[in-house]
Amino acid sequence: MKNTMSTVTHACKSLMGRRGFLQKAAALAAGSAFGSSLVSCAHLEPGISIPCLGPAEPPEPVPGMTYIWASKIGCALDCDLRDGSNKYQGGSATDDGLRINTAMASATAANPITLIIDGSALISGLFLPAGGYWSIAGLGCGTGFFVKTGTNNDGIHNGSSEVVSIDTGAVPAPALRGRDVTLSNFTLNGNGANGIDGDSTSGIRQGNDSAWFFGISLINLDNITIQNLVVVNTPTYHIRFCNVGAVTVSGCVLQGVGDNTDGLHFDGPANDILISGCSFAMGDDSIALNCPEGYSGNISRVTVTNCTFNSLSLMRLYTTTGGLQFTIDTVSVSNCTGTLTETAFFIGLFGGSLPNAVTGLTISDCNLTAPVLLGVTECFGSVMLTNVDFTPINGSWIASEPNHVPALLRPPPAFAGQTFIGSSLMLQNCQILRNRNMDVAGLILENNSAINYLEIDGFSLQNAGSYAKVPFLIDIEQGSIGQLAINSLQSQNIVAPVSLGGFSRVGLVSGTGVLATGWEFPDAVMANGVPYISATTGLPSVKINGVVTPFPS
């Protein structure tokens, strides 16, 4: 969700460097030495566990890369990743942060460095070279980091140890980005706690009065690879990105509770993002594409596939706070499943966006449970749903929202009152799956919002039991639809296409499947040449040059 402080961490403090060399045999020996710490991790905070993703081998040697083993530079690696204590004798673990920071400080394009974290380290923050050219590779379950109580900083970030907070968009993004950062096969426990005895000791869980603390924060970078990480229990966002490109995140598990604990949070600008095979259980947004935050900028070309979700939302896409205006384009979400407690996709947070601010959004082959599939407050261009199964559930609605009916598209439960215009919405082979006798709609339009073109190429409402029919497919309370094209739709569990009086707000009805619905349509809204059942006569009809005639003629 939105970070109203919009922190950006930058600058780089040079420290002394250190060189090591990779030896696979030593890695295997080191892995066996940690015993049970490498095979399982126990329950943590309520609702959070540290899953084991299994053992991992050290990275294959790459010519020109310097490899540093944490155990060989004097790191104690004596931390219990569940609670930060000394896993061998109880009491306090050893802070290994300074040793690691010193060893990694000399990473450059000419001297890329990989840290092999071959145990479990307590850290008071890892602050690594701002320009990138560094990696951290774990050996799988039981290897990684616990953020020390009182760190009052991010767990890992690129740049100096200073946390600098800037107002949204107040500082322009640097013209050049660093590059080549890889994080793989380790755990980060962010020690989120309560603002008193966790990473933050300011009295504010998220951070302090000027900055929020993230599990991992990466800014001003291209070519980022994050693979098989477990990130849990962070003060705010688990992994935050700002001004990044060519980002690949795969096989990760992210778990958190509480507000502002987004999983993968992208501030603008950002481009070319691939997220696959990840599991999200967040107290807030699983994935956030938040253009106005951080430096501020457009976000383009985002692909999410084969992920699971159990969070407040699957994705938030917003482009404006009412002042600065940006765009999000070409976002694809496929083969995903999950339960979302508020809205699967937030399109917007405030009103006042550019026309077509979010466009090229495609959602395919997904099975999602939520009060709302698309919660819209901003203008959108093209949105397409293909082979989407939506199971509606009840949500928590703000008091000013009188209509609490779940729907494929409607104002989100907590952000009513905004007006938007959507250019095109297409539904292809989509289903609403009712598992209880509850009211549900395809679309609900309020606040004089409009959709210029709505096309339905395969839609049905399926009931798990003997439930009452829903009264209408589209509830046009205060809004309009320019053209409604119905090519294929199963209407047996829906009484009427639109709410009472709603056809006065529909410009034109077309499509090859209108007649097959069995619904009656006013003559005035029908396109020429489209067979339908006339609301005037109750008979199959067709308009030819604006004149209603029997069908077939």
XYZ file of C-alpha atoms in Angstrom:
553
model
C 0.000 0.000 0.000
C 0.969 3.642 -0.208
C 3.971 4.929 1.747
C 3.051 8.507 2.516
C 6.656 9.237 3.483
C 8.029 7.869 0.185
C 11.535 7.146 1.441
C 14.441 6.901 -0.943
C 17.802 5.670 0.253
C 20.827 6.684 -1.778
C 24.516 7.604 -1.807
C 27.414 5.254 -1.232
C 30.029 5.189 1.494
C 33.244 3.453 0.452
C 34.617 0.851 2.856
C 37.606 -1.480 2.707
C 37.285 -4.535 0.452
C 38.262 -8.161 0.852
C 38.751 -10.985 -1.633
C 37.904 -14.672 -1.254
C 37.697 -17.675 -3.533
C 34.951 -20.207 -4.188
C 35.517 -23.816 -3.255
C 32.569 -26.157 -3.658
C 33.871 -28.812 -1.330
C 34.149 -26.298 1.475
C 30.591 -25.208 0.830
C 29.244 -28.708 1.247
C 31.231 -29.188 4.428
C 30.005 -25.883 5.795
C 26.405 -26.831 5.010
C 26.636 -30.088 6.964
C 28.177 -28.322 9.939
C 25.016 -26.362 10.717
C 22.977 -29.411 11.520
C 19.305 -28.845 12.270
C 19.439 -25.139 11.471
C 19.513 -26.045 7.794
C 16.495 -28.330 7.732
C 13.567 -26.541 9.375
C 12.435 -23.341 10.957
C 9.668 -23.080 13.525
C 6.627 -20.847 13.973
C 7.294 -17.163 14.477
C 4.726 -14.388 14.928
C 1.021 -15.229 14.638
C 0.335 -15.985 11.005
C 4.044 -16.068 10.054
C 6.344 -19.039 9.647
C 9.773 -19.434 8.129
C 9.331 -22.077 5.458
C 12.211 -24.218 4.323
C 12.903 -24.066 0.585
C 15.463 -26.857 0.854
C 19.250 -26.880 0.512
C 21.011 -25.048 -2.308
C 24.455 -25.416 -3.748
C 26.795 -22.438 -3.947
C 26.813 -20.586 -7.263
C 28.833 -21.892 -10.167
C 32.118 -19.992 -10.490
C 32.036 -17.148 -12.995
C 35.335 -15.793 -14.382
C 36.156 -12.391 -12.941
C 33.826 -12.754 -9.937
C 35.229 -12.547 -6.404
C 33.603 -15.016 -3.976
C 33.597 -14.341 -0.232
C 32.390 -16.913 2.292
C 30.855 -15.385 5.385
C 32.415 -18.054 7.585
C 35.886 -17.268 6.227
C 35.849 -13.542 6.984
C 35.231 -14.085 10.685
C 31.431 -13.991 10.814
C 30.138 -15.813 13.891
C 26.969 -17.024 12.107
C 25.467 -17.868 15.488
C 21.995 -16.368 15.043
C 18.680 -18.178 15.334
C 16.669 -16.851 12.381
C 13.432 -17.275 14.286
C 14.126 -14.781 17.066
C 17.644 -13.371 16.662
C 19.102 -15.115 19.709
C 22.358 -17.083 19.877
C 21.379 -20.489 18.516
C 24.192 -22.285 20.311
C 24.086 -20.950 23.870
C 21.127 -18.597 24.115
C 21.453 -14.922 24.912
C 22.740 -12.438 22.355
C 23.996 -13.429 18.940
C 26.998 -11.717 17.337
C 26.371 -8.835 14.950
C 28.073 -9.839 11.683
C 26.863 -6.794 9.730
C 30.043 -4.723 9.858
C 32.275 -7.581 8.679
C 30.019 -8.234 5.700
C 29.689 -4.557 4.798
C 33.465 -4.130 4.896
C 34.072 -7.205 2.765
C 31.532 -6.179 0.121
C 32.373 -2.470 -0.087
C 34.825 -2.724 -2.977
C 32.361 -4.262 -5.452
C 32.500 -2.483 -8.823
C 31.992 -3.315 -12.483
C 35.661 -4.276 -12.624
C 35.467 -6.242 -9.372
C 32.048 -7.861 -8.880
C 31.688 -9.646 -5.536
C 29.424 -12.475 -4.380
C 28.909 -13.109 -0.674
C 28.166 -16.738 0.125
C 26.167 -16.689 3.338
C 26.914 -20.167 4.659
C 25.133 -19.802 7.984
C 22.716 -17.560 9.871
C 23.869 -14.037 10.688
C 22.576 -11.296 12.953
C 22.963 -7.978 11.135
C 22.442 -4.333 12.001
C 21.830 -3.713 8.295
C 23.766 -4.549 5.143
C 24.578 -1.369 3.218
C 26.161 -2.439 -0.035
C 27.592 -0.490 -2.982
C 25.013 1.827 -4.514
C 26.079 1.063 -8.083
C 25.565 -2.684 -7.772
C 27.849 -5.420 -9.138
C 27.318 -7.561 -6.053
C 25.395 -10.665 -5.092
C 24.385 -12.588 -1.988
C 23.957 -16.345 -2.344
C 22.751 -18.547 0.480
C 22.841 -22.300 0.835
C 19.090 -22.630 1.325
C 17.105 -23.241 4.463
C 18.723 -22.021 7.665
C 21.096 -19.603 5.938
C 20.400 -15.905 5.893
C 19.908 -12.903 8.147
C 17.979 -11.608 11.149
C 17.778 -7.831 11.492
C 19.067 -6.813 14.904
C 16.744 -5.086 17.347
C 17.342 -1.333 17.281
C 18.864 -1.308 13.788
C 16.339 1.369 12.778
C 17.154 0.865 9.124
C 16.508 -1.443 6.189
C 17.707 -5.005 6.469
C 19.578 -4.840 3.159
C 19.928 -1.939 0.771
C 22.303 -0.506 -1.783
C 23.847 2.743 -0.661
C 25.235 4.178 2.557
C 23.830 3.438 5.980
C 21.962 6.741 5.924
C 18.207 6.597 5.374
C 17.111 9.684 3.467
C 13.440 10.580 3.195
C 12.203 12.709 0.305
C 8.766 13.969 -0.601
C 7.098 12.178 -3.475
C 8.660 13.320 -6.753
C 10.734 16.042 -5.074
C 14.030 14.575 -6.276
C 14.449 13.506 -9.945
C 15.583 9.968 -10.626
C 19.276 9.727 -11.597
C 19.862 9.622 -15.333
C 22.045 6.507 -15.036
C 21.326 3.354 -13.061
C 23.746 0.887 -11.536
C 23.291 -2.771 -12.384
C 23.798 -6.452 -11.690
C 22.509 -7.334 -8.233
C 21.521 -10.927 -7.441
C 20.006 -12.276 -4.225
C 19.357 -16.019 -3.952
C 18.674 -18.942 -1.649
C 18.561 -17.315 1.776
C 16.136 -16.109 4.434
C 15.676 -12.587 5.754
C 13.730 -12.114 8.983
C 13.035 -8.368 9.165
C 12.202 -8.399 12.895
C 9.158 -6.186 12.346
C 7.836 -6.485 15.890
C 5.926 -3.518 17.351
C 8.152 -0.441 17.155
C 9.640 -1.073 20.600
C 11.671 -4.258 20.518
C 12.209 -4.934 16.817
C 14.149 -3.387 13.954
C 12.393 -0.112 14.783
C 12.619 1.115 18.371
C 11.108 4.531 17.638
C 7.681 3.580 18.930
C 6.463 3.312 15.316
C 6.556 -0.186 13.852
C 7.020 1.055 10.287
C 10.080 3.189 11.058
C 10.368 6.684 12.429
C 8.834 10.095 11.779
C 10.822 10.616 8.570
C 11.474 7.194 7.054
C 10.077 3.708 6.794
C 12.291 0.628 7.122
C 12.142 -2.121 4.497
C 13.331 -5.717 4.505
C 15.270 -5.173 1.272
C 15.457 -1.899 -0.676
C 17.004 -1.680 -4.142
C 17.098 1.628 -6.007
C 18.587 3.011 -9.219
C 19.489 -0.412 -10.609
C 19.045 -2.486 -13.754
C 19.404 -6.236 -14.073
C 18.196 -7.382 -10.658
C 17.680 -11.107 -10.022
C 15.970 -12.359 -6.868
C 15.542 -16.103 -6.605
C 14.334 -18.455 -3.881
C 14.319 -15.944 -1.033
C 12.221 -16.261 2.097
C 11.452 -12.791 3.461
C 9.265 -12.536 6.556
C 8.184 -10.185 9.306
C 9.487 -6.857 8.001
C 8.532 -3.457 9.464
C 7.022 -2.371 6.131
C 7.597 -3.526 2.551
C 9.354 -6.848 2.275
C 11.220 -5.916 -0.915
C 11.055 -2.343 -2.179
C 12.227 -1.264 -5.637
C 12.609 2.313 -6.894
C 13.838 3.416 -10.325
C 14.645 -0.111 -11.476
C 14.559 -2.093 -14.720
C 15.031 -5.670 -15.917
C 13.914 -7.191 -12.611
C 13.338 -10.938 -12.239
C 11.813 -12.359 -9.037
C 11.194 -16.111 -8.882
C 10.491 -18.851 -6.363
C 10.238 -16.502 -3.392
C 8.086 -16.748 -0.269
C 6.988 -13.498 1.382
C 4.969 -13.370 4.611
C 3.935 -10.468 6.806
C 1.136 -9.134 8.975
C -0.153 -5.615 9.508
C -0.645 -2.512 7.381
C 2.055 -1.457 4.906
C 3.643 -4.900 4.739
C 3.576 -5.130 0.941
C 5.397 -8.067 -0.613
C 7.039 -6.619 -3.742
C 6.644 -2.842 -3.855
C 7.694 -0.881 -6.956
C 7.954 2.901 -6.878
C 8.097 4.779 -10.163
C 9.840 4.716 -12.492
C 10.184 0.979 -13.189
C 10.243 -1.210 -16.287
C 10.523 -4.797 -17.514
C 9.580 -6.811 -14.438
C 9.030 -10.589 -14.328
C 7.588 -12.262 -11.205
C 7.042 -16.025 -11.245
C 6.470 -18.946 -8.918
C 6.195 -16.836 -5.759
C 3.965 -17.221 -2.709
C 2.522 -14.159 -0.960
C 0.814 -13.968 2.438
C 0.783 -10.261 3.234
C -1.067 -7.908 5.549
C -1.307 -5.451 2.645
C -0.652 -5.569 -1.125
C 1.156 -8.596 -2.503
C 2.509 -6.584 -5.427
C 2.346 -2.791 -5.590
C 2.967 -0.712 -8.726
C 2.923 2.787 -7.254
C 3.976 5.374 -9.826
C 3.847 8.540 -7.656
C 6.044 7.200 -4.861
C 9.813 7.421 -4.536
C 11.286 9.442 -7.383
C 7.928 9.073 -9.231
C 7.504 7.920 -12.819
C 5.810 5.569 -15.246
C 5.808 1.787 -14.837
C 5.878 -0.469 -17.904
C 5.937 -4.119 -18.920
C 5.171 -6.225 -15.858
C 4.535 -9.982 -16.025
C 3.285 -12.082 -13.099
C 2.752 -15.820 -13.526
C 2.279 -19.009 -11.504
C 2.008 -17.289 -8.123
C -0.237 -17.870 -5.096
C -1.749 -15.196 -2.887
C -3.320 -14.879 0.568
C -3.277 -11.131 1.187
C -5.304 -7.932 1.241
C -4.789 -7.584 -2.526
C -2.986 -9.333 -5.339
C -1.866 -6.113 -7.008
C -2.263 -2.374 -6.601
C -1.771 -0.215 -9.692
C -1.982 3.492 -9.095
C -0.683 6.444 -11.068
C -1.628 9.614 -9.186
C -2.238 11.090 -5.782
C -4.346 13.817 -7.359
C -1.345 15.961 -8.294
C 1.456 14.300 -10.264
C 0.082 12.029 -13.010
C 1.779 8.993 -14.547
C 0.896 5.819 -16.466
C 1.128 2.048 -16.090
C 1.112 -0.050 -19.252
C 1.402 -3.652 -20.362
C 0.759 -5.693 -17.228
C 0.063 -9.425 -17.554
C -1.077 -11.722 -14.721
C -1.569 -15.408 -15.535
C -1.980 -18.821 -13.907
C -2.419 -17.388 -10.423
C -4.626 -18.464 -7.523
C -5.483 -16.969 -4.166
C -7.780 -15.343 -1.662
C -7.739 -11.579 -1.237
C -9.579 -9.985 1.683
C -10.366 -6.625 0.045
C -9.755 -6.454 -3.714
C -7.790 -8.655 -6.084
C -6.681 -5.702 -8.240
C -6.790 -2.086 -7.139
C -6.811 0.100 -10.242
C -6.049 3.409 -8.605
C -5.984 4.818 -5.128
C -7.325 8.308 -5.792
C -9.210 9.967 -8.628
C -7.841 12.574 -11.003
C -5.728 10.324 -13.222
C -4.787 10.811 -16.836
C -7.082 9.244 -19.466
C -6.119 5.577 -19.979
C -3.728 5.858 -17.038
C -3.631 2.080 -16.559
C -3.744 0.229 -19.872
C -2.788 -3.102 -21.377
C -3.821 -5.043 -18.250
C -4.502 -8.700 -19.034
C -5.539 -11.297 -16.446
C -5.751 -14.885 -17.663
C -6.185 -18.421 -16.350
C -6.590 -17.304 -12.741
C -8.803 -18.578 -9.920
C -9.320 -15.802 -7.368
C -11.521 -15.346 -4.301
C -12.243 -11.783 -3.117
C -15.030 -9.265 -2.460
C -14.004 -7.461 -5.681
C -11.903 -8.572 -8.621
C -11.207 -5.128 -10.117
C -11.600 -2.237 -7.671
C -11.418 0.854 -9.858
C -10.885 4.522 -8.979
C -8.667 5.615 -11.917
C -9.212 5.839 -15.659
C -8.122 2.796 -17.619
C -7.448 1.979 -21.262
C -7.709 -1.684 -22.251
C -8.381 -4.387 -19.655
C -8.951 -8.018 -20.650
C -9.997 -10.959 -18.458
C -9.594 -14.414 -20.029
C -10.462 -17.728 -18.341
C -10.834 -16.090 -14.939
C -12.827 -17.822 -12.187
C -13.997 -15.386 -9.517
C -15.458 -16.561 -6.208
C -17.092 -13.643 -4.348
C -16.869 -13.225 -0.557
C -18.017 -10.504 1.816
C -15.639 -7.641 2.541
C -15.233 -4.699 4.902
C -16.876 -1.616 3.402
C -16.490 2.019 4.368
C -19.554 3.677 5.851
C -20.043 6.035 2.880
C -20.430 3.110 0.461
C -24.118 2.081 0.448
C -23.703 -0.814 -1.978
C -21.872 -3.794 -0.479
C -22.404 -6.223 -3.359
C -19.310 -8.104 -4.579
C -18.563 -7.772 -8.286
C -16.011 -8.372 -11.020
C -15.615 -4.596 -11.367
C -16.789 -1.876 -9.001
C -15.458 0.784 -6.615
C -13.187 -0.900 -4.056
C -14.551 -1.458 -0.535
C -12.357 1.165 1.140
C -12.061 3.781 -1.616
C -15.519 4.764 -2.836
C -16.565 8.114 -4.267
C -14.171 8.407 -7.230
C -15.148 8.866 -10.877
C -13.333 7.034 -13.668
C -13.634 6.406 -17.398
C -12.632 3.027 -18.824
C -11.967 2.771 -22.547
C -12.346 -0.988 -23.032
C -13.168 -3.997 -20.837
C -13.297 -7.475 -22.388
C -14.457 -10.672 -20.657
C -13.529 -13.947 -22.350
C -14.686 -17.256 -20.849
C -15.000 -15.908 -17.307
C -17.094 -17.282 -14.455
C -18.467 -16.052 -11.163
C -18.611 -19.054 -8.815
C -21.127 -18.543 -6.004
C -20.616 -20.898 -3.059
C -23.291 -19.228 -0.922
C -26.647 -17.534 -1.464
C -25.323 -13.995 -1.757
C -25.991 -11.148 -4.138
C -23.283 -10.519 -6.737
C -22.932 -8.515 -9.937
C -20.723 -8.469 -12.967
C -20.198 -4.701 -12.851
C -21.322 -1.884 -10.561
C -20.909 1.656 -11.857
C -21.241 4.585 -9.437
C -20.269 8.259 -9.205
C -20.930 8.942 -12.902
C -18.188 6.563 -13.955
C -18.274 5.209 -17.507
C -16.982 2.336 -19.613
C -16.873 3.199 -23.285
C -16.820 -0.376 -24.596
C -17.705 -3.611 -22.778
C -17.419 -6.901 -24.679
C -18.504 -10.280 -23.314
C -17.211 -13.339 -25.164
C -18.103 -16.081 -22.703
C -19.476 -15.461 -19.233
C -21.524 -17.403 -16.696
C -22.678 -17.297 -13.101
C -22.319 -20.757 -11.578
C -23.961 -21.751 -8.281
C -22.656 -24.367 -5.856
C -26.196 -24.828 -4.479
C -29.816 -23.944 -5.104
C -29.559 -20.170 -4.824
C -31.812 -17.334 -5.906
C -31.029 -15.673 -9.208
C -29.131 -12.425 -9.030
C -31.235 -9.469 -10.222
C -28.920 -8.152 -12.956
C -25.525 -8.503 -14.577
C -24.672 -4.790 -14.556
C -25.773 -2.357 -11.860
C -25.674 1.134 -13.328
C -26.442 3.248 -10.285
C -24.761 6.438 -11.490
C -22.740 5.740 -14.579
C -22.895 4.719 -18.218
C -21.737 2.223 -20.839
C -21.087 3.448 -24.369
C -21.420 0.083 -26.124
C -22.266 -3.334 -24.694
C -21.300 -6.210 -27.017
C -22.616 -9.637 -25.979
C -21.237 -12.498 -28.080
C -21.532 -15.398 -25.636
C -23.200 -15.400 -22.208
C -25.075 -17.950 -20.082
C -27.946 -16.045 -18.495
C -29.830 -18.747 -16.582
C -28.863 -17.484 -13.107
C -29.265 -13.780 -13.890
C -32.678 -12.096 -14.158
C -31.799 -9.117 -16.369
C -28.821 -7.581 -18.159
C -28.880 -4.213 -16.362
C -30.507 -2.667 -13.301
C -33.934 -1.017 -13.503
C -33.708 2.093 -15.641
C -30.119 1.294 -16.567
C -30.695 1.072 -20.302
C -31.139 4.841 -20.369
C -27.401 4.961 -19.648
C -26.368 2.420 -22.308
C -25.557 3.875 -25.707
C -25.693 0.773 -27.908
C -26.111 -3.004 -27.576
C -24.522 -5.304 -30.159
C -23.079 -8.798 -30.475
C -23.817 -12.240 -31.863
C -25.095 -13.650 -28.559
C -27.750 -11.091 -27.574
C -30.751 -13.141 -28.701
C -29.489 -16.322 -27.021
C -29.553 -14.687 -23.580
C -33.359 -14.690 -23.583
C -33.332 -11.231 -22.033
C -35.491 -8.409 -23.308
C -33.831 -5.245 -24.632
C -35.313 -1.826 -25.445
C -35.527 -1.237 -29.179
C -33.805 2.145 -28.868
C -30.461 0.743 -27.696
C -30.114 -2.025 -30.280
C -27.591 -1.869 -33.108
C -28.739 -2.564 -36.637
C -28.603 -6.189 -37.732
C -28.414 -7.653 -34.216
C -31.152 -10.180 -33.343
C -32.706 -9.651 -29.877
C -35.935 -10.011 -27.925
C -37.807 -6.726 -27.991
C -38.930 -5.331 -24.646
C -41.823 -3.743 -26.546
C -43.266 -6.883 -28.141
C -41.578 -9.693 -26.223
C -40.697 -11.239 -29.597
C -37.455 -11.935 -31.449
C -36.663 -8.855 -33.503
C -33.951 -7.145 -35.509
C -33.430 -3.531 -36.525
C -32.817 -2.848 -40.196
C -31.865 0.723 -41.016
C -33.286 1.743 -37.644
C -36.639 0.010 -38.181
C -37.654 -2.842 -35.843
C -38.776 -5.940 -37.759
C -39.583 -9.528 -36.702
C -36.695 -11.993 -36.609
C -36.243 -14.027 -38.651
C -37.759 -11.707 -41.214
